[in-house]
PDB file of C-alpha atoms in Angstrom:
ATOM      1  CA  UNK Z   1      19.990 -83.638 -62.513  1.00  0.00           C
ATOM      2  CA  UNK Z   2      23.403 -85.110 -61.085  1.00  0.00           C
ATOM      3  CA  UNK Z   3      24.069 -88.203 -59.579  1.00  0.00           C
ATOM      4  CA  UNK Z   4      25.661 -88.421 -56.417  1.00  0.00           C
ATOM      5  CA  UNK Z   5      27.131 -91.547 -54.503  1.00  0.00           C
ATOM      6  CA  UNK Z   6      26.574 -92.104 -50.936  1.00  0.00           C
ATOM      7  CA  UNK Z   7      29.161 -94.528 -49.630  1.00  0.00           C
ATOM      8  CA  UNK Z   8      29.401 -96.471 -45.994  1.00  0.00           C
ATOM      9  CA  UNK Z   9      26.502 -98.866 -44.281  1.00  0.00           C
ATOM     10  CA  UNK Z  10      25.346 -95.861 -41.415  1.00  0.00           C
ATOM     11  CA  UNK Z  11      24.962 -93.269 -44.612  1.00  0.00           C
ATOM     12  CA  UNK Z  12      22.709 -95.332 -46.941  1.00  0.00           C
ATOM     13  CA  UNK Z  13      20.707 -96.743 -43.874  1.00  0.00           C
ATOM     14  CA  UNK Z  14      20.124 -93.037 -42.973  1.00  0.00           C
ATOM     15  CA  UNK Z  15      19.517 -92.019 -46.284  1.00  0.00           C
ATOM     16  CA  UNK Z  16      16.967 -94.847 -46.475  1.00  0.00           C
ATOM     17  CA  UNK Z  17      14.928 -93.983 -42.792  1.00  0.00           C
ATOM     18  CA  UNK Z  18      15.011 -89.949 -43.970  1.00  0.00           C
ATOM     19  CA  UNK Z  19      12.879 -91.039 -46.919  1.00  0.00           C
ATOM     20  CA  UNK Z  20      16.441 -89.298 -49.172  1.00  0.00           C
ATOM     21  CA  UNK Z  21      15.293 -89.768 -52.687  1.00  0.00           C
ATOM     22  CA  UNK Z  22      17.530 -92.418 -54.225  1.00  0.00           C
ATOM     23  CA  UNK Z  23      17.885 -94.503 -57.786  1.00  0.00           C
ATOM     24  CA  UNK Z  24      19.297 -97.628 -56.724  1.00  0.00           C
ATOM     25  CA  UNK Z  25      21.304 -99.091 -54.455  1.00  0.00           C
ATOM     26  CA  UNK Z  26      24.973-101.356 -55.211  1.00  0.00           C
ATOM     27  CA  UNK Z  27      25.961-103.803 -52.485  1.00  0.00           C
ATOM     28  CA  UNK Z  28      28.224-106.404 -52.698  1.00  0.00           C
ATOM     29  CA  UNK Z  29      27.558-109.804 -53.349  1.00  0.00           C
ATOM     30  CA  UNK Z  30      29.350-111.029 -50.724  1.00  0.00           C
ATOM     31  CA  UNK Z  31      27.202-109.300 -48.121  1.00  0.00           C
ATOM     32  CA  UNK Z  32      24.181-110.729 -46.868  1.00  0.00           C
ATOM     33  CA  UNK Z  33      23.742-110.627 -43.066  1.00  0.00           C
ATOM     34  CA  UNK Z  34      23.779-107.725 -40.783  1.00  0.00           C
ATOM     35  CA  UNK Z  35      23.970-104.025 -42.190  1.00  0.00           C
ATOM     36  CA  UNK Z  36      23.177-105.271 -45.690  1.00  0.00           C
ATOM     37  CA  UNK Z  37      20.486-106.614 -44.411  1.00  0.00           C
ATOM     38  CA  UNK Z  38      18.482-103.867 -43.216  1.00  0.00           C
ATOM     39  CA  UNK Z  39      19.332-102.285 -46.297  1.00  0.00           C
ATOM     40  CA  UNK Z  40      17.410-104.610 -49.174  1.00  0.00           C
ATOM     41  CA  UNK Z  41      14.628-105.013 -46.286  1.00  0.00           C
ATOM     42  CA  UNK Z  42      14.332-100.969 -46.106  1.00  0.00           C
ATOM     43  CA  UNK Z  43      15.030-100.125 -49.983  1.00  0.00           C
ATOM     44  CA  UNK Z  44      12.451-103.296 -50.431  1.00  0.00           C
ATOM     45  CA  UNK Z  45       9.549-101.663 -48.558  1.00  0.00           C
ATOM     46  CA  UNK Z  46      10.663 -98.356 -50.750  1.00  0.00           C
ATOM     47  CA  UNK Z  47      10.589-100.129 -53.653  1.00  0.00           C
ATOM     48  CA  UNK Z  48      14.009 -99.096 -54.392  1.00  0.00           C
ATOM     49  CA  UNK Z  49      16.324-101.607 -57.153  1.00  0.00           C
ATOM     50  CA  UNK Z  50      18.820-103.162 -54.862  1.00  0.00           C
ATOM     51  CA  UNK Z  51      21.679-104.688 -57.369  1.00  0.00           C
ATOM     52  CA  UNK Z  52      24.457-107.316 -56.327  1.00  0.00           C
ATOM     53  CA  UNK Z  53      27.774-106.443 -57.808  1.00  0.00           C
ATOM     54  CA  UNK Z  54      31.327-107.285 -57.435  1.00  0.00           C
ATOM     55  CA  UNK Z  55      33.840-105.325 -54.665  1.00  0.00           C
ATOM     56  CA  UNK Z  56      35.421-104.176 -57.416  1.00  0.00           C
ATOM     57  CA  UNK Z  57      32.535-102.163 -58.878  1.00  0.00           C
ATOM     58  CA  UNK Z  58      31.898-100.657 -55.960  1.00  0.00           C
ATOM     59  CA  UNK Z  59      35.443 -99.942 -55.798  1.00  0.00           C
ATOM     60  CA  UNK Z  60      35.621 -98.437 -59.379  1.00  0.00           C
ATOM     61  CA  UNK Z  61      32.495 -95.908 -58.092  1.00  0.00           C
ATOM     62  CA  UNK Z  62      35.571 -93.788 -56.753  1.00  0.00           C
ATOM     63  CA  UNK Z  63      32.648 -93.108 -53.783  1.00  0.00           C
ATOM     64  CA  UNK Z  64      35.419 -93.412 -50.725  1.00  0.00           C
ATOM     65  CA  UNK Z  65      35.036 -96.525 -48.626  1.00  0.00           C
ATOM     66  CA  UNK Z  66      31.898 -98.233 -49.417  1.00  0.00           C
ATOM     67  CA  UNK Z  67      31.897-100.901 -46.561  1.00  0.00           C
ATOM     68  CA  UNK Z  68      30.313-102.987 -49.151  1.00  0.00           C
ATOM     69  CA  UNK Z  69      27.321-100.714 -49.983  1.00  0.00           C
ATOM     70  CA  UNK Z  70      26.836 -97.264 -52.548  1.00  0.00           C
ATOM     71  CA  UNK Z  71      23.534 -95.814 -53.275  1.00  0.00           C
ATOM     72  CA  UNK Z  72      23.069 -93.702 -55.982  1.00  0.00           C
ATOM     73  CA  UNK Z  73      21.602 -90.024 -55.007  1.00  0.00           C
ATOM     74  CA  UNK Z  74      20.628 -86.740 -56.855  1.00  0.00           C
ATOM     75  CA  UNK Z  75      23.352 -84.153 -55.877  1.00  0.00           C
ATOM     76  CA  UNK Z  76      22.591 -82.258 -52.429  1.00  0.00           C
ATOM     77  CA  UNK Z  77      19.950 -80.169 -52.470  1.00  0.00           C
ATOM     78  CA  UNK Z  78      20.630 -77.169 -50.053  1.00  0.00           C
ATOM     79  CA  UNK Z  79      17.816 -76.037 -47.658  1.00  0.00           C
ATOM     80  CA  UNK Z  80      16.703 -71.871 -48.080  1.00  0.00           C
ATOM     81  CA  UNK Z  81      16.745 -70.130 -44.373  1.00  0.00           C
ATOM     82  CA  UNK Z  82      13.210 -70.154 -43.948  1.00  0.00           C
ATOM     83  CA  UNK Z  83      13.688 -73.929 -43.445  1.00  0.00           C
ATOM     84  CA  UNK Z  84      16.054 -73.180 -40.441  1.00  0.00           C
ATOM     85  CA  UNK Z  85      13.451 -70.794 -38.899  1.00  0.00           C
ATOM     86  CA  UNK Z  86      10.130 -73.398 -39.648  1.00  0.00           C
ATOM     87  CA  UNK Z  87      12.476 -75.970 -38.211  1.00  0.00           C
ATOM     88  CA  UNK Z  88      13.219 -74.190 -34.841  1.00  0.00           C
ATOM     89  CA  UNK Z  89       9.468 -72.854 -34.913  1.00  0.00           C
ATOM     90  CA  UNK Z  90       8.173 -76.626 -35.535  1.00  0.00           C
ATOM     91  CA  UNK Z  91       9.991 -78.023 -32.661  1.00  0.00           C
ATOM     92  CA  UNK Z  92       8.822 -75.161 -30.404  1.00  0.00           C
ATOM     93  CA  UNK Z  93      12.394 -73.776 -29.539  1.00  0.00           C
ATOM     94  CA  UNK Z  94      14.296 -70.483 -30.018  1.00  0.00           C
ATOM     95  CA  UNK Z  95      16.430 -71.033 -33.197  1.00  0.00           C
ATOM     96  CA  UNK Z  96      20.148 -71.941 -32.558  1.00  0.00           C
ATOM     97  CA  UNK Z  97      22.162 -71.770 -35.966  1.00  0.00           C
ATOM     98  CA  UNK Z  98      25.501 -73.308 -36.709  1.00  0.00           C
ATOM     99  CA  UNK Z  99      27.526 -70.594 -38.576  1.00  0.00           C
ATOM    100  CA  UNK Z 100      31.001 -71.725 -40.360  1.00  0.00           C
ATOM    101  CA  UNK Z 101      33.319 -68.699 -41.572  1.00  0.00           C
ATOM    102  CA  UNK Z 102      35.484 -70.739 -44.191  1.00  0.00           C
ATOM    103  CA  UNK Z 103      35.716 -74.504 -42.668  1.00  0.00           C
ATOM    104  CA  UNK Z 104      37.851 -76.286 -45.847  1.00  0.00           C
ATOM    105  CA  UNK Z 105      38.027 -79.525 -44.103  1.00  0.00           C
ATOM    106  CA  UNK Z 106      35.355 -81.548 -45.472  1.00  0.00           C
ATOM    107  CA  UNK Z 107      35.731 -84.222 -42.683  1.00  0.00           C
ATOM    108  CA  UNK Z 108      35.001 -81.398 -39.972  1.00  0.00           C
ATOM    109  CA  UNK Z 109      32.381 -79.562 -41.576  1.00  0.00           C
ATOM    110  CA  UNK Z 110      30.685 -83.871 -41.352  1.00  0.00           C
ATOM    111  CA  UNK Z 111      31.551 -83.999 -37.970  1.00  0.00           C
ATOM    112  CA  UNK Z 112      30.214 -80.485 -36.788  1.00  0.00           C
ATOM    113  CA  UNK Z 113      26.440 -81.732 -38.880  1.00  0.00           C
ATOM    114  CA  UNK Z 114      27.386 -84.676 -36.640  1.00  0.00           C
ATOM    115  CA  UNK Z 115      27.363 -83.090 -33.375  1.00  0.00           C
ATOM    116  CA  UNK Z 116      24.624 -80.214 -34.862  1.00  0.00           C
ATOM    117  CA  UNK Z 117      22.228 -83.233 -34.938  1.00  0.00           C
ATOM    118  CA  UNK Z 118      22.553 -84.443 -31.585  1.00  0.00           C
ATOM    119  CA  UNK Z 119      22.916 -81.678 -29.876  1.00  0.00           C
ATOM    120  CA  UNK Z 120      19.858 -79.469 -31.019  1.00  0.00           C
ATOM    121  CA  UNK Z 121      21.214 -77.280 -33.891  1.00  0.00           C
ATOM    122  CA  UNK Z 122      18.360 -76.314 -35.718  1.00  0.00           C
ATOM    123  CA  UNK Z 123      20.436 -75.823 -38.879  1.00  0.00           C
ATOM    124  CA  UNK Z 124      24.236 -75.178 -40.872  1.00  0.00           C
ATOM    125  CA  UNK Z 125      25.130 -72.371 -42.438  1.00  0.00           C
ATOM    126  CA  UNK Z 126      28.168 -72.362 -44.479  1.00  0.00           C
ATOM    127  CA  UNK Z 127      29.696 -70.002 -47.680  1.00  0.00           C
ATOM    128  CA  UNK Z 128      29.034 -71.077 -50.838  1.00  0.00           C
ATOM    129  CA  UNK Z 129      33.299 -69.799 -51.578  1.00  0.00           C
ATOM    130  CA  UNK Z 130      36.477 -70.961 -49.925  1.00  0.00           C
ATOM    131  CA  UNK Z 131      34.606 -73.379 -47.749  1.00  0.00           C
ATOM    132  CA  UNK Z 132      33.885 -76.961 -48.341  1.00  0.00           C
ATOM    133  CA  UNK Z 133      30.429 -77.756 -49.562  1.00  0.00           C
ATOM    134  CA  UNK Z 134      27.961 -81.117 -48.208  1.00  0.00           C
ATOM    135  CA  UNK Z 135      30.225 -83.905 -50.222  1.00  0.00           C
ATOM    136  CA  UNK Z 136      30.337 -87.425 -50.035  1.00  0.00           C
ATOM    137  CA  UNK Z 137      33.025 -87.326 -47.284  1.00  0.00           C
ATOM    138  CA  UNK Z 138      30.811 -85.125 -45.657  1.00  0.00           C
ATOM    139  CA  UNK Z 139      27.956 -87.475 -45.868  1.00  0.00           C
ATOM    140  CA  UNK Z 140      30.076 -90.223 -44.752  1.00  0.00           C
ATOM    141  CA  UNK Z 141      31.680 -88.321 -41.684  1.00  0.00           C
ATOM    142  CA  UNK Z 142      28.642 -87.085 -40.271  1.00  0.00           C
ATOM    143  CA  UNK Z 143      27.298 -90.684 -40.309  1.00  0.00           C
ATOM    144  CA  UNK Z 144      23.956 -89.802 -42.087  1.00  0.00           C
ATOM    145  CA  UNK Z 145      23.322 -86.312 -40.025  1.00  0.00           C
ATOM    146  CA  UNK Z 146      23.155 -84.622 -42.713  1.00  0.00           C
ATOM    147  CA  UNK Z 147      19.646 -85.880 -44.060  1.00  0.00           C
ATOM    148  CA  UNK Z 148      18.452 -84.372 -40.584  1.00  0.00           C
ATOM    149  CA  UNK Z 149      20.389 -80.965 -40.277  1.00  0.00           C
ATOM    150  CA  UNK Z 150      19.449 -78.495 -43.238  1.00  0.00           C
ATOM    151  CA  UNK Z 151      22.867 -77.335 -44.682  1.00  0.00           C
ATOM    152  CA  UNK Z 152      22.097 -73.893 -46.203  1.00  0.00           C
ATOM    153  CA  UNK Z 153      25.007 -72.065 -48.197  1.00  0.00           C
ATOM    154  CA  UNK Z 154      25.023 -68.414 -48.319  1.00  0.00           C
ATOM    155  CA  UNK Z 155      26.855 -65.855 -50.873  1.00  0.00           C
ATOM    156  CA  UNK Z 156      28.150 -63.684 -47.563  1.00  0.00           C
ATOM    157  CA  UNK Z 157      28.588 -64.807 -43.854  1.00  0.00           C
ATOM    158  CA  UNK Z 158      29.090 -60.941 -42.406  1.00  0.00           C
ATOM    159  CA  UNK Z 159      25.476 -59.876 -44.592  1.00  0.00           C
ATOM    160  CA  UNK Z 160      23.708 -63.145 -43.480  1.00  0.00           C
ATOM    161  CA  UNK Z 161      24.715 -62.424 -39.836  1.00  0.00           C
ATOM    162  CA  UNK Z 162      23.264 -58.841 -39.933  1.00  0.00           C
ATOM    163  CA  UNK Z 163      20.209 -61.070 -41.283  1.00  0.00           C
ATOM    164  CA  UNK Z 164      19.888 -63.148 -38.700  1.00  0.00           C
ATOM    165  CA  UNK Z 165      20.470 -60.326 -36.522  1.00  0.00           C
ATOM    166  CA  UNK Z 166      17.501 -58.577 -37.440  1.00  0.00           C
ATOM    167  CA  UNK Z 167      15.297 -61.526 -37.152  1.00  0.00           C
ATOM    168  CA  UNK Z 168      15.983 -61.602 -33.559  1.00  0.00           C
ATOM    169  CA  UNK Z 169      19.432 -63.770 -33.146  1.00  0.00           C
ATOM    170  CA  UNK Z 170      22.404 -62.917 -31.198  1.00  0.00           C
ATOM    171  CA  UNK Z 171      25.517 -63.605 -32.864  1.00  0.00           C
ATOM    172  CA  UNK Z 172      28.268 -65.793 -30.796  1.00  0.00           C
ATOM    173  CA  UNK Z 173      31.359 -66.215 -31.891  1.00  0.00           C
ATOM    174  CA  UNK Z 174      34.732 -67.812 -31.159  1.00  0.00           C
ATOM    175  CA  UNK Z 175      37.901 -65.686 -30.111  1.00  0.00           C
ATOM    176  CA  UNK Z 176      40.985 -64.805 -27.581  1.00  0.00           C
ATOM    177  CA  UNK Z 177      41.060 -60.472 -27.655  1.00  0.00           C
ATOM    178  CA  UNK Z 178      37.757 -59.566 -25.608  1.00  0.00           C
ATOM    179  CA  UNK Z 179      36.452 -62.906 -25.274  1.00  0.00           C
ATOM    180  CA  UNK Z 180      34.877 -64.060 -22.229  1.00  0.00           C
ATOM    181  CA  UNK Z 181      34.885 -67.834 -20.689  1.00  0.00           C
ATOM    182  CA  UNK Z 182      32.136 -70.059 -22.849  1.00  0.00           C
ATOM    183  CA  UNK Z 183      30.883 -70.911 -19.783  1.00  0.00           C
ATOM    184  CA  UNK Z 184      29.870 -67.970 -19.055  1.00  0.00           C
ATOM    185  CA  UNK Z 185      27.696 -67.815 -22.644  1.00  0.00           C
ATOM    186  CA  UNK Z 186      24.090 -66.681 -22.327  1.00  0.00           C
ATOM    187  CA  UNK Z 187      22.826 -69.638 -24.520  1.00  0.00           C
ATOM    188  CA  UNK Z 188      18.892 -69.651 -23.852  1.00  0.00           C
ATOM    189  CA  UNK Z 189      17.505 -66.902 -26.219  1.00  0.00           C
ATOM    190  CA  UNK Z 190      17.813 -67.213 -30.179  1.00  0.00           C
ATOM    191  CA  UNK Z 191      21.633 -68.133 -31.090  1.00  0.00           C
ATOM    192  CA  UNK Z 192      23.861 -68.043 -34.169  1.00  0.00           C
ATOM    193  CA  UNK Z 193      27.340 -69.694 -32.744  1.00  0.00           C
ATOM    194  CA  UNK Z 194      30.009 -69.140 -35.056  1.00  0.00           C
ATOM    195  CA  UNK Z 195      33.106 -70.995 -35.680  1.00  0.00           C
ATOM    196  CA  UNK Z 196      36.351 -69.965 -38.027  1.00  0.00           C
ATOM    197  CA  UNK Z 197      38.337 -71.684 -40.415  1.00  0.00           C
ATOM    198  CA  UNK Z 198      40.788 -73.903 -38.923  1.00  0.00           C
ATOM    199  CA  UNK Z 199      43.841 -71.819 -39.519  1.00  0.00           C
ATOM    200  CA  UNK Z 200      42.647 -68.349 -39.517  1.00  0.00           C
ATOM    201  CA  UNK Z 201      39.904 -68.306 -37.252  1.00  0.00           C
ATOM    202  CA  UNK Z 202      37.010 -65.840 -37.657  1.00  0.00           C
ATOM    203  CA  UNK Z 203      37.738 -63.538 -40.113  1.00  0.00           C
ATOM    204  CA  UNK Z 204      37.969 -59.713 -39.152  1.00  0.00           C
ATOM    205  CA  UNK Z 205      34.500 -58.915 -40.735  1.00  0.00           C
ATOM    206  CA  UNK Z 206      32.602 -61.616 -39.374  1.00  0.00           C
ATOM    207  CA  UNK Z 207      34.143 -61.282 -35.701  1.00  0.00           C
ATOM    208  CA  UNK Z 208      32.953 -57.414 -35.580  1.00  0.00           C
ATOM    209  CA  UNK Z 209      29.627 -58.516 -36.673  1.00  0.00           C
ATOM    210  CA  UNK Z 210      29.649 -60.758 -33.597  1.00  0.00           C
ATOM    211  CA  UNK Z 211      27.403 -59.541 -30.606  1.00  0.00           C
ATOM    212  CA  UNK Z 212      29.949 -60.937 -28.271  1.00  0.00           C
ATOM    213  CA  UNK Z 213      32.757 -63.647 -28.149  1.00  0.00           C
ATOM    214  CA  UNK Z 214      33.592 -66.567 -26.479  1.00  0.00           C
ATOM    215  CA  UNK Z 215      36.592 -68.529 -25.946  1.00  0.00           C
ATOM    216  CA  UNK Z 216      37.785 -72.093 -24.584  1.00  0.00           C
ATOM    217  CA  UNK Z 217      40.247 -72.410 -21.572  1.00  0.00           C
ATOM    218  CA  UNK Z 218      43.564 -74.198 -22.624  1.00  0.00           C
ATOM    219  CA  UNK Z 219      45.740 -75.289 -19.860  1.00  0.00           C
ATOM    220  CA  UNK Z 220      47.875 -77.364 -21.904  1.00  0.00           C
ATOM    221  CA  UNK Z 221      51.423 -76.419 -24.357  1.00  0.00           C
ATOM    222  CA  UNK Z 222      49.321 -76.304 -27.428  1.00  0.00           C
ATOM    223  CA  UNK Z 223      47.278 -73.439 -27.747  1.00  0.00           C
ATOM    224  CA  UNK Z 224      44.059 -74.592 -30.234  1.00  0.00           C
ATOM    225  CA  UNK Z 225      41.666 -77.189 -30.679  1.00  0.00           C
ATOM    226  CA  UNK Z 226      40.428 -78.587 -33.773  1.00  0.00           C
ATOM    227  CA  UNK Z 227      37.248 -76.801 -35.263  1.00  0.00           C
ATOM    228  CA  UNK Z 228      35.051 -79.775 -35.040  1.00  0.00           C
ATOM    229  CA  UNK Z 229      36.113 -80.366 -31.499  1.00  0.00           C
ATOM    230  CA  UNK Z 230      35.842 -76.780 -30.166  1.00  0.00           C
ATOM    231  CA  UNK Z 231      32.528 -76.417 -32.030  1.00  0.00           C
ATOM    232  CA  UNK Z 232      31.214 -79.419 -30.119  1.00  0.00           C
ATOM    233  CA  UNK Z 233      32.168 -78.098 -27.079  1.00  0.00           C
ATOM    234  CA  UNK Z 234      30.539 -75.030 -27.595  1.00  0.00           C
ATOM    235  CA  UNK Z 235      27.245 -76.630 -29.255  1.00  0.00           C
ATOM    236  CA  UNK Z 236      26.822 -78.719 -26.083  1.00  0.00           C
ATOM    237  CA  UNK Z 237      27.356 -75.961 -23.629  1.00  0.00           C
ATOM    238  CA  UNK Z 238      24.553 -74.346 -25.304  1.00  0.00           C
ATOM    239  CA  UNK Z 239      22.405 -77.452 -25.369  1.00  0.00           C
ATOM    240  CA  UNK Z 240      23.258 -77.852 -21.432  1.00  0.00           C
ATOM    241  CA  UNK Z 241      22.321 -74.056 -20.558  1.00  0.00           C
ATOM    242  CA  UNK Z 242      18.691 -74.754 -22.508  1.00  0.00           C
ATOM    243  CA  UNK Z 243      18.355 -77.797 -20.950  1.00  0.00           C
ATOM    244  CA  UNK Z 244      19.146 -76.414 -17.399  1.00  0.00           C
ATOM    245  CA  UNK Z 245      16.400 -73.417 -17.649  1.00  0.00           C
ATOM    246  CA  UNK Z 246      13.523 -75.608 -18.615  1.00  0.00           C
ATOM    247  CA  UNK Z 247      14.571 -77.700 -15.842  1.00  0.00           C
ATOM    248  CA  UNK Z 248      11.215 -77.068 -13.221  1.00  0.00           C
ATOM    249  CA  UNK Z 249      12.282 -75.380 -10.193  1.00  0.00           C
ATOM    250  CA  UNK Z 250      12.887 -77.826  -6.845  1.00  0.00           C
TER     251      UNK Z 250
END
């Protein structure tokens, strides 16, 4: 199996609470209070080899920035569908799946897990092609999210929509032509929210396979927000219109 590295003081402690399977763990030898800290103390109760080494080995680990701590990982194992659905079913809430149609910026595809964690996203589903895949950076970005959010990579977006579909999900998606305001999103039933690629958009295929669309009000010159941004928006928006109908009744 493949080694991975997991770089950055948040990821490995994250790694280390989500029970992550991992071979050893490199800090520093200069740190010994705080962070790196709660590290040995954690890998010690897992019985996991902590090893002192120089900044420069962790440095020559080509992991990104370490912050003084790598831990060595097998490579990402992606979650099947069914975890999504047992996930959603476990918690005792209508599924709400975050769809990406061709995100290539690793650092947004970490921040959307990010935001996917807190705001109730049951699960990520992104294409295996022309996408970026659950990295390093991506580790990193999301800040350890991504050992609670099941990442699932598909072979086709517009087939695993019609999927979804007939398992009971309505299909959201972002747009301008025909879109309505995302505040005025039905959110509390069983959701897939999609979001485009940060150029493009949805592609033409995946928006028709869409039940409806949504779109974000800009009042300002520029005319588009970031993926990661407008898919936080619209993740929370969803989280605030399930929160507001189990709300009891004054």
């Amino acid at each position: 199996m493949s080694q991975e590295w997991i770089a950055g003081k948040n990821p490995v402690i994250e790694a280390l609470k989500a029970d992550r399977k991992i071979e050893r763990i490199m800090i520093a030898d200069t740190s010994k209070k705080g962070a790196a800290q709660e590290i040995r103390a954690l890998a010690g109760k897992k019985g996991i080899v902590v090893q002192e080494v120089s900044k420069k080995k962790l440095d020559e680990l080509d992991a990104g920035v370490h912050q003084g701590v790598a831990a060595a990982v097998p490579a990402y194992q992606y979650a099947g569908m069914d975890d999504l659905f047992r996930k959603a079913e476990k918690q005792n809430e209508d599924p709400f799946f975050l769809v990406l149609d061709g995100v290539e910026d690793p650092h947004n595809l970490g921040s959307m897990i990010r935001t996917a964690n807190a705001s109730g996203v049951h699960g990520v589903i992104i294409p295996k092609r022309r996408a970026a895949g659950v990295t390093q950076t991506v580790v990193k970005t999301s800040a350890g999210a991504v050992e609670y959010v099941p990442v699932v990579r598909v072979t086709n977006i517009n087939k695993t929509l019609d999927e979804l579909k007939d398992k009971g999900l309505w299909v959201a998606g972002t747009g301008t032509e025909n879109a309505s305001d995302y505040r005025q999103m039905q959110a509390d039933m069983p959701l897939a929210l999609v979001i485009g690629n940060e150029g493009k958009g949805l592609s033409r295929l995946v928006k028709e396979a869409c039940d409806f669309l949504v779109q974000i009000p800009m009042h300002g010159p520029v005319t588009s927000l970031n993926a990661s941004v407008a898919g936080g928006i619209l993740m929370y928006e969803v989280l605030r219109k399930r929160q507001e109908k189990g709300r009891p009744t004054p």
